[in-house]
mmCIF file of C-alpha atoms in Angstrom:
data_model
loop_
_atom_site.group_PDB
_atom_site.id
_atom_site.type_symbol
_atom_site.label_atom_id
_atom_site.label_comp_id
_atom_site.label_asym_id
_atom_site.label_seq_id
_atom_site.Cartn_x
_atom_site.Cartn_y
_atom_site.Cartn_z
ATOM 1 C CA UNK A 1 255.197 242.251 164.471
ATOM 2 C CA UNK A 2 255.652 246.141 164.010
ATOM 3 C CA UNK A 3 258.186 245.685 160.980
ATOM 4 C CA UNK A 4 255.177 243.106 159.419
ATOM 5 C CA UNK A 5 252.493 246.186 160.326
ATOM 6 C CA UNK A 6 254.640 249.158 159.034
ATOM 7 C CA UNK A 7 255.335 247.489 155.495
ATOM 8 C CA UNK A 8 251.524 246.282 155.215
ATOM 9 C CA UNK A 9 250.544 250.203 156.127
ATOM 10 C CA UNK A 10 253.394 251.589 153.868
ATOM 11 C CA UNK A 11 251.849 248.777 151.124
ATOM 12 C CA UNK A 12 248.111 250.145 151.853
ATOM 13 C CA UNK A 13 248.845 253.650 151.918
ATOM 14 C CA UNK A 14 250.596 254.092 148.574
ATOM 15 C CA UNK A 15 247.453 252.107 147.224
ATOM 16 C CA UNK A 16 245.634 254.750 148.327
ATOM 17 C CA UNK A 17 247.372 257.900 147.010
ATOM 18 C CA UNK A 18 246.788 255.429 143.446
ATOM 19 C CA UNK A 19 243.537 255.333 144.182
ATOM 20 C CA UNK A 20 243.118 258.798 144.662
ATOM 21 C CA UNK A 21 245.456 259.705 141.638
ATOM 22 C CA UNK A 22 243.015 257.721 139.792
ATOM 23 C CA UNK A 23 239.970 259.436 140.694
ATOM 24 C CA UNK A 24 241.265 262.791 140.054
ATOM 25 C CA UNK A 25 243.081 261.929 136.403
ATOM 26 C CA UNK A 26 239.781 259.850 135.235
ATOM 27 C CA UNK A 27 236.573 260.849 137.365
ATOM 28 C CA UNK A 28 237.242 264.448 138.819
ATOM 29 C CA UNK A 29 238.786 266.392 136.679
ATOM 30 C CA UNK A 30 237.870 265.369 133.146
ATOM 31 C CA UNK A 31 234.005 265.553 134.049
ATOM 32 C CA UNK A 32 234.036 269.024 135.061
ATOM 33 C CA UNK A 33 233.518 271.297 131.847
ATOM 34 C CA UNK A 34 234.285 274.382 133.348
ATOM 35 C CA UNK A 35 238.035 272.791 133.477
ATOM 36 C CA UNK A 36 237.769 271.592 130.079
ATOM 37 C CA UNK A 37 239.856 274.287 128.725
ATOM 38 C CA UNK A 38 241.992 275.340 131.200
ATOM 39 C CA UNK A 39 245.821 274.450 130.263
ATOM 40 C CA UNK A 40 246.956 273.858 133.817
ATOM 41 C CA UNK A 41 244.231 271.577 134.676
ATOM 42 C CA UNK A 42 244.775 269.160 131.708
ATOM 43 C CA UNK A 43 248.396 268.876 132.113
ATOM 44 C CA UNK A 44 247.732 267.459 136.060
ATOM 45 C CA UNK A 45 245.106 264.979 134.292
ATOM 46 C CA UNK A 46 248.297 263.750 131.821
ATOM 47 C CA UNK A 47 250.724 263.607 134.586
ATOM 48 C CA UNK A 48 248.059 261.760 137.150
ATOM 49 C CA UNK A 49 247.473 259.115 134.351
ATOM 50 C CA UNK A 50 251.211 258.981 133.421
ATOM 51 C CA UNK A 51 251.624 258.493 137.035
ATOM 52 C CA UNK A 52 249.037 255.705 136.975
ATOM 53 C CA UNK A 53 250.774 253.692 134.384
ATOM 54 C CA UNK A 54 254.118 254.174 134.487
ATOM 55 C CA UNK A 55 254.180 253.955 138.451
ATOM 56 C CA UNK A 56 251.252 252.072 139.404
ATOM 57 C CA UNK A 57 250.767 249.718 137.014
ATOM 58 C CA UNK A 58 254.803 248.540 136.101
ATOM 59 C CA UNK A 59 254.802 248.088 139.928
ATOM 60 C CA UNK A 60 251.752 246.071 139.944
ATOM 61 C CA UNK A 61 253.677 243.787 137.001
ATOM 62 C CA UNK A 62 256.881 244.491 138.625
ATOM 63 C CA UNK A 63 256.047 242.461 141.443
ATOM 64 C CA UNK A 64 253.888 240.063 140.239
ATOM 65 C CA UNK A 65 256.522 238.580 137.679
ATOM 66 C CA UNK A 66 259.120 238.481 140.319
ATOM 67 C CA UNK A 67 256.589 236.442 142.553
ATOM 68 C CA UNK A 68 255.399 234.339 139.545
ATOM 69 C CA UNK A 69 258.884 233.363 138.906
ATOM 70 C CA UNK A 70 260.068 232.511 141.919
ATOM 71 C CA UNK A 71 257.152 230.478 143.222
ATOM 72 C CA UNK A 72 257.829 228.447 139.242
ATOM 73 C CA UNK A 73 261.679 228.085 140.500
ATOM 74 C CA UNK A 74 260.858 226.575 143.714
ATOM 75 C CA UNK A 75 257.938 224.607 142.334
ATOM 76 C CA UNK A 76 255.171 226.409 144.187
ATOM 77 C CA UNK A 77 252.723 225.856 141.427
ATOM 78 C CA UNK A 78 249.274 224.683 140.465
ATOM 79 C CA UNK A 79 248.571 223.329 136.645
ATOM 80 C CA UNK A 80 245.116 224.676 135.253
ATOM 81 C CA UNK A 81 243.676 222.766 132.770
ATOM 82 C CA UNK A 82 246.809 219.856 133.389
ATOM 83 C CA UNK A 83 248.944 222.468 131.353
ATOM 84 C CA UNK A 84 249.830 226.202 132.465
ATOM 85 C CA UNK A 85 251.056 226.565 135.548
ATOM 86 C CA UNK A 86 249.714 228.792 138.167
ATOM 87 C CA UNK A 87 251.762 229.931 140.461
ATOM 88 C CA UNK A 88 250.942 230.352 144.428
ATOM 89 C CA UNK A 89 251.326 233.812 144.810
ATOM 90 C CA UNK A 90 247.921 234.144 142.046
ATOM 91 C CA UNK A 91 246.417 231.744 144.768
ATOM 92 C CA UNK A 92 244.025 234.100 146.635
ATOM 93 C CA UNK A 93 241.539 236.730 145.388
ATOM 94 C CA UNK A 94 243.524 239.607 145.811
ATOM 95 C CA UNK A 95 246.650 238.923 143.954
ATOM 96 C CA UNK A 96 244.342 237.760 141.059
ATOM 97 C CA UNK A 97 242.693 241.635 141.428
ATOM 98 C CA UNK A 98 246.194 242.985 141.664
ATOM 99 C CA UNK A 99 247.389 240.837 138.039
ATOM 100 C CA UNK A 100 243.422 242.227 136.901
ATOM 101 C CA UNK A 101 244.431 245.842 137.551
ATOM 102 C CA UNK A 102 247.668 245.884 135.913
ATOM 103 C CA UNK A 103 246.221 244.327 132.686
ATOM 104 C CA UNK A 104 243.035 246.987 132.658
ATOM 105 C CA UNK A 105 245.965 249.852 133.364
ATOM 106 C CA UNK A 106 247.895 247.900 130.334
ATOM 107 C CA UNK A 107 244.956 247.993 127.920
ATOM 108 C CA UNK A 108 244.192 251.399 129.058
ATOM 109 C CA UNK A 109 247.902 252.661 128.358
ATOM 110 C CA UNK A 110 247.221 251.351 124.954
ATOM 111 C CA UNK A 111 243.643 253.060 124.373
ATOM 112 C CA UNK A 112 244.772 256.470 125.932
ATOM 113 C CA UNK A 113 243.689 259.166 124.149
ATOM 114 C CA UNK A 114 246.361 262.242 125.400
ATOM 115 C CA UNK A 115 248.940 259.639 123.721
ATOM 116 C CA UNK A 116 246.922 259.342 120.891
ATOM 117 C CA UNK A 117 245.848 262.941 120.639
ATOM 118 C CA UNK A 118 249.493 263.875 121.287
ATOM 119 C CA UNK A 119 250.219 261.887 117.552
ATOM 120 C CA UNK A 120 247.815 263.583 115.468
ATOM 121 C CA UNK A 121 246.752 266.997 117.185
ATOM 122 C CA UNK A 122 250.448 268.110 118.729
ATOM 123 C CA UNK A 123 249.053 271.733 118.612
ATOM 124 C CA UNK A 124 246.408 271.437 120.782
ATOM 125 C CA UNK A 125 248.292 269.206 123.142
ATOM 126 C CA UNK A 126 247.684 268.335 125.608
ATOM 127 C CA UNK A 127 244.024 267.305 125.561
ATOM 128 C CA UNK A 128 241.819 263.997 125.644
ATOM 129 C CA UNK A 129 239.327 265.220 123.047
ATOM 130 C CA UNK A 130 240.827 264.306 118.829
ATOM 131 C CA UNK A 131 239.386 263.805 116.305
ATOM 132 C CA UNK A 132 241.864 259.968 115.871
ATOM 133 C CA UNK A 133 240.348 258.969 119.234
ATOM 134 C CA UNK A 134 236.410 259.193 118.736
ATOM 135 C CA UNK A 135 236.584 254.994 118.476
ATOM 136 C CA UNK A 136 238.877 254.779 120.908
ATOM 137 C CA UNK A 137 237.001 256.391 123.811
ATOM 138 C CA UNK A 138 234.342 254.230 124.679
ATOM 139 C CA UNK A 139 236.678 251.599 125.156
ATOM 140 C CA UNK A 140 239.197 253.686 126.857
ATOM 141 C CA UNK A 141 235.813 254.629 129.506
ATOM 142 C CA UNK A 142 234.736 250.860 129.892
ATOM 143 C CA UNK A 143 238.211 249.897 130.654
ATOM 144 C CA UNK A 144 238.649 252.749 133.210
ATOM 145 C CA UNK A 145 235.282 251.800 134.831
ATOM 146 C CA UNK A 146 236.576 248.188 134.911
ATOM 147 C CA UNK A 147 239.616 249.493 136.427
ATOM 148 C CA UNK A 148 238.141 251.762 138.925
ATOM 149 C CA UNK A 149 236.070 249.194 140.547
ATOM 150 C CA UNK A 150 239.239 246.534 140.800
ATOM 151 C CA UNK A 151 241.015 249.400 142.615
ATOM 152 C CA UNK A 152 238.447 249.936 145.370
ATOM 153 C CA UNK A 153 237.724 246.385 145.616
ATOM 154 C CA UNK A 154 241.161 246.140 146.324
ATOM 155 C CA UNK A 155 240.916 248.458 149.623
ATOM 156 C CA UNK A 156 239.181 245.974 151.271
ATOM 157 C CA UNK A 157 242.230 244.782 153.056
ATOM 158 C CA UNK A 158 241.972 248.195 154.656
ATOM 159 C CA UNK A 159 239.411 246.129 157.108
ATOM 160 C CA UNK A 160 241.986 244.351 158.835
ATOM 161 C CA UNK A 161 242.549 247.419 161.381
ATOM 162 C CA UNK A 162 238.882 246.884 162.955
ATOM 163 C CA UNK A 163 238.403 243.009 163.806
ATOM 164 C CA UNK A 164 234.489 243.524 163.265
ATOM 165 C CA UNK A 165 234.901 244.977 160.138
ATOM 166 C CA UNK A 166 237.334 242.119 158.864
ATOM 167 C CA UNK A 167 234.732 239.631 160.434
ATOM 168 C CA UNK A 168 232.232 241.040 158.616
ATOM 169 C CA UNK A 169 234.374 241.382 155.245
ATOM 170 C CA UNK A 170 234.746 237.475 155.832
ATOM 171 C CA UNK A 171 230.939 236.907 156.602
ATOM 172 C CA UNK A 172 230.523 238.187 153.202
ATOM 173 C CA UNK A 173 232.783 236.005 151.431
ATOM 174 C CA UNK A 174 231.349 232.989 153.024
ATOM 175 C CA UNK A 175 227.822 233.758 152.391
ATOM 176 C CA UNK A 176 228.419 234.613 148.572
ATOM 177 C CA UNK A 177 227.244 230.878 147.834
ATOM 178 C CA UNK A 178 224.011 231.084 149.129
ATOM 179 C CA UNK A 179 223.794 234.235 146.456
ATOM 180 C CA UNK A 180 224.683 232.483 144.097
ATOM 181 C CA UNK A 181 222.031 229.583 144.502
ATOM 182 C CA UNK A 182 219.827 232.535 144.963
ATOM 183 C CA UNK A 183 220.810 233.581 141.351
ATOM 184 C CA UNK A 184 220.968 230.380 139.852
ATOM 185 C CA UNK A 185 217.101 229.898 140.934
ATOM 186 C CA UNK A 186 216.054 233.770 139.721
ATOM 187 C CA UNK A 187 217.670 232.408 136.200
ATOM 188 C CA UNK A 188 215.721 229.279 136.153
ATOM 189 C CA UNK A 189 212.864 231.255 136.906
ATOM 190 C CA UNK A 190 213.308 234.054 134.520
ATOM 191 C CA UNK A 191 214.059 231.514 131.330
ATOM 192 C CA UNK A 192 211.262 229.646 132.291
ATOM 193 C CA UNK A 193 208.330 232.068 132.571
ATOM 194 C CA UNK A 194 210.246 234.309 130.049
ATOM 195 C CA UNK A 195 209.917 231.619 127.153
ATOM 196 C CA UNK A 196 206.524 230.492 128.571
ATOM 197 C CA UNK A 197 205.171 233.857 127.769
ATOM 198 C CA UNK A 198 207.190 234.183 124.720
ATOM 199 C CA UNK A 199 204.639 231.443 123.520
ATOM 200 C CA UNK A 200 201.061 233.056 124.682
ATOM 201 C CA UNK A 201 199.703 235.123 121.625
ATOM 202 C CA UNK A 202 199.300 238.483 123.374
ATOM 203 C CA UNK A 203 199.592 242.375 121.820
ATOM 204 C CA UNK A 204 201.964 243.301 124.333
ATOM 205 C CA UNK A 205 204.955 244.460 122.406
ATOM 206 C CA UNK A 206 207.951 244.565 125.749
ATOM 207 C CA UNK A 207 207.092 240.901 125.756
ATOM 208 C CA UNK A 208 207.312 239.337 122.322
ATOM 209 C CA UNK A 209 210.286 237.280 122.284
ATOM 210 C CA UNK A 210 212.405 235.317 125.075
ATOM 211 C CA UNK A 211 214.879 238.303 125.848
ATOM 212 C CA UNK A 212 212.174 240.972 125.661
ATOM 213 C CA UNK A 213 210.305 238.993 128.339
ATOM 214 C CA UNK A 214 213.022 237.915 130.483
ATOM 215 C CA UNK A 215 214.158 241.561 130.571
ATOM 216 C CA UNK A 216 210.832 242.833 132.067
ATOM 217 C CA UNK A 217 210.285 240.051 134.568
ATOM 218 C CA UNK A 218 213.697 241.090 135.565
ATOM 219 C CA UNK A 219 212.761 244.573 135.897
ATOM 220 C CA UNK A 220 209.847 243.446 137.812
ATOM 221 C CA UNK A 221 212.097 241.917 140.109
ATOM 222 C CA UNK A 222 214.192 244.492 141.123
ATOM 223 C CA UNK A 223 211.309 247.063 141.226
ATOM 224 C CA UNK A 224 212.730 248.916 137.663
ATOM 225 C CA UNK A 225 210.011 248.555 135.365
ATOM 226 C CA UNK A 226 207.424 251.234 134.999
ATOM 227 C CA UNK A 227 204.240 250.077 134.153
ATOM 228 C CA UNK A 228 201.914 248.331 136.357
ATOM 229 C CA UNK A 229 199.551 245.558 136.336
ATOM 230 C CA UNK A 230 196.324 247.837 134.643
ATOM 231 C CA UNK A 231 198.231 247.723 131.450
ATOM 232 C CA UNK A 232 197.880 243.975 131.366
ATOM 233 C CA UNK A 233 194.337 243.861 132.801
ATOM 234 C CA UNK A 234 192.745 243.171 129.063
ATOM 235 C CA UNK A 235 195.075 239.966 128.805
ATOM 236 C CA UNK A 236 194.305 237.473 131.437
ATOM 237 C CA UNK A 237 196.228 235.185 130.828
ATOM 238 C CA UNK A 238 199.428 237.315 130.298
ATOM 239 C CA UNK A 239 198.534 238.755 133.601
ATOM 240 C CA UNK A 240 198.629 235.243 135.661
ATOM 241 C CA UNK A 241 201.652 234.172 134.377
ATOM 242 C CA UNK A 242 203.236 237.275 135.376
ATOM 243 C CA UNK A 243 201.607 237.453 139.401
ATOM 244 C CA UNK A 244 202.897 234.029 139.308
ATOM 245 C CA UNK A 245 206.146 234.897 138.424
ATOM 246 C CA UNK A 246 206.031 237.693 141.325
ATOM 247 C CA UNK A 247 205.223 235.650 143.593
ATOM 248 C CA UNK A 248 207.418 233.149 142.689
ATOM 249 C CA UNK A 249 210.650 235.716 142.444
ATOM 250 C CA UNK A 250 209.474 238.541 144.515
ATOM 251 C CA UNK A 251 208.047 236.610 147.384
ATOM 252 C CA UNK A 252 209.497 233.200 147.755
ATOM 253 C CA UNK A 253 212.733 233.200 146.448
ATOM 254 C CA UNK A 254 213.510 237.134 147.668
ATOM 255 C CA UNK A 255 212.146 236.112 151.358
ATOM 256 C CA UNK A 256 214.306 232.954 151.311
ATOM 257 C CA UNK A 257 217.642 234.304 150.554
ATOM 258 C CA UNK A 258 216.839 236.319 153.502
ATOM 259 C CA UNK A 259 216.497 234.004 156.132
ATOM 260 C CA UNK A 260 219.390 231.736 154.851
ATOM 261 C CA UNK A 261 221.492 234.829 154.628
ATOM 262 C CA UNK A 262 220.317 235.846 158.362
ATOM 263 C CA UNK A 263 221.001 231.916 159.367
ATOM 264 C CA UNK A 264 224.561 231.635 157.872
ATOM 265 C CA UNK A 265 225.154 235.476 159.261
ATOM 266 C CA UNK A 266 224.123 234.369 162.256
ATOM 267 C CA UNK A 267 226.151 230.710 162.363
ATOM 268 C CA UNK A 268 229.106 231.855 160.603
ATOM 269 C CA UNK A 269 229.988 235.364 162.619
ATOM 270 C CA UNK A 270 231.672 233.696 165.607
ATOM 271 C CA UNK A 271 233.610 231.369 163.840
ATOM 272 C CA UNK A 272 235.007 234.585 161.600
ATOM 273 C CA UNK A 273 235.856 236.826 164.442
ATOM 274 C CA UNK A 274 238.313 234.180 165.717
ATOM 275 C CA UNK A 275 239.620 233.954 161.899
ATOM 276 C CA UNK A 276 239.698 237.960 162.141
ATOM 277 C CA UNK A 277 242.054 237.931 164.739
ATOM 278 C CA UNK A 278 244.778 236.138 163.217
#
């Protein structure tokens, strides 16, 4: 009903002013080092993160406990491993990306360096760039990108205003098993030719041990790797076990997560639209 649609809009469009907080404290306006020094410019980057954890993230948590305890009080619960209790609200892939977010925006609260820098450099303040926080920042960054792609995978409930886009979004869901046999196979492959060739005495030095070579047939794979098969044309043998490998990856496997893809695309797609709908 339209009280059901405003509150879900209300719900998605805050998300999105987060979102776009997010992007300008983190992505935006730390990268560009003509804004490095201006004073202005680095006090919107503390508020937009302050925003980000104090608002974002304690609501995130905010609402999460309160569902978490109620679904325990009314016994709405699922034991993992036979001993901690799951409750049903953490049920479904996005609440588990919502409880993901607000523990990245937790860590990241903890690792931020304008708090840290704000400890041990007051006179500079503020500023994301301390001497205290040089082993801090990588951390602080992979966190952040962590974060960053939880948040947009999180706007994918925005597809629910086009029913072929929703259909779609559940297409992809549904098909996600077939990549994963698809992955499961590249794996078997890789370990197997990667040790194989880890074996063969050969001079080529990006394929002397098991991860070396598993890393390059990889990179073969997905069309990453740089040299070509003339470097291997003095080593025979080498050079079979890797066309085999092609063809094995490349061709066979590569063409066959194709046409299952196309056939459960293709057999699925009705049956979502209807599911779309509701």
């Amino acid at each position: 009903n339209g009280l059901v649609r405003n509150h879900f809009l209300l719900s998605r469009l805050w998300f999105l002013v987060s979102l776009l907080v997010f992007m300008l404290s983190e992505c935006i306006l730390p990268k560009e080092k003509a804004l490095e020094g201006v004073y202005s410019v680095r006090v919107v980057v503390f508020f937009g993160r302050t925003f980000m954890y104090v608002v974002t993230m304690a609501r995130l948590l905010i609402r999460l406990f309160w569902k978490g305890c109620k679904d325990l009080r009314r016994g709405k619960y699922k034991k993992v491993m036979r001993c901690i209790p799951l409750p049903k609200s953490l049920h479904n892939a996005m609440a588990l990306g919502n409880l993901t977010l607000a523990v990245l925006l937790l860590l990241m609260f903890c690792c931020e360096p304008m708090y840290h820098c704000l400890a041990s450099a007051p006179e500079e303040w503020p500023t994301y760039y301390c001497d205290d926080v040089e082993d801090l920042r990588w951390t602080y960054s992979a966190l952040g990108l962590l974060a960053m792609a939880v948040h947009w995978f999180l706007m994918v409930d925005l597809a629910v205003f086009s029913t072929g886009l929703s259909a779609f979004v559940l297409v992809c869901a549904q098909v996600l098993s077939e990549i994963g046999r698809f992955l499961v196979a590249l794996i078997f492959l890789l370990l197997t030719f990667g040790s194989a060739i880890s074996v063969l005495e050969h001079p080529y030095f990006e394929m002397r041990d098991i991860p070396s070579s598993v890393l390059c047939l990889f990179s073969i794979t997905i069309l990453l790797y740089e040299d070509d098969y003339r470097t291997l044309m003095e080593e025979p043998a080498l050079l079979t076990a890797v066309l085999l490998f092609v063809l094995a990856s490349s061709i066979l496997l590569m063409n066959l997560l194709i046409a299952q893809l196309n056939s459960s695309y293709v057999y699925i797609y009705q049956a979502m639209v209807g599911f779309a709908r509701l």
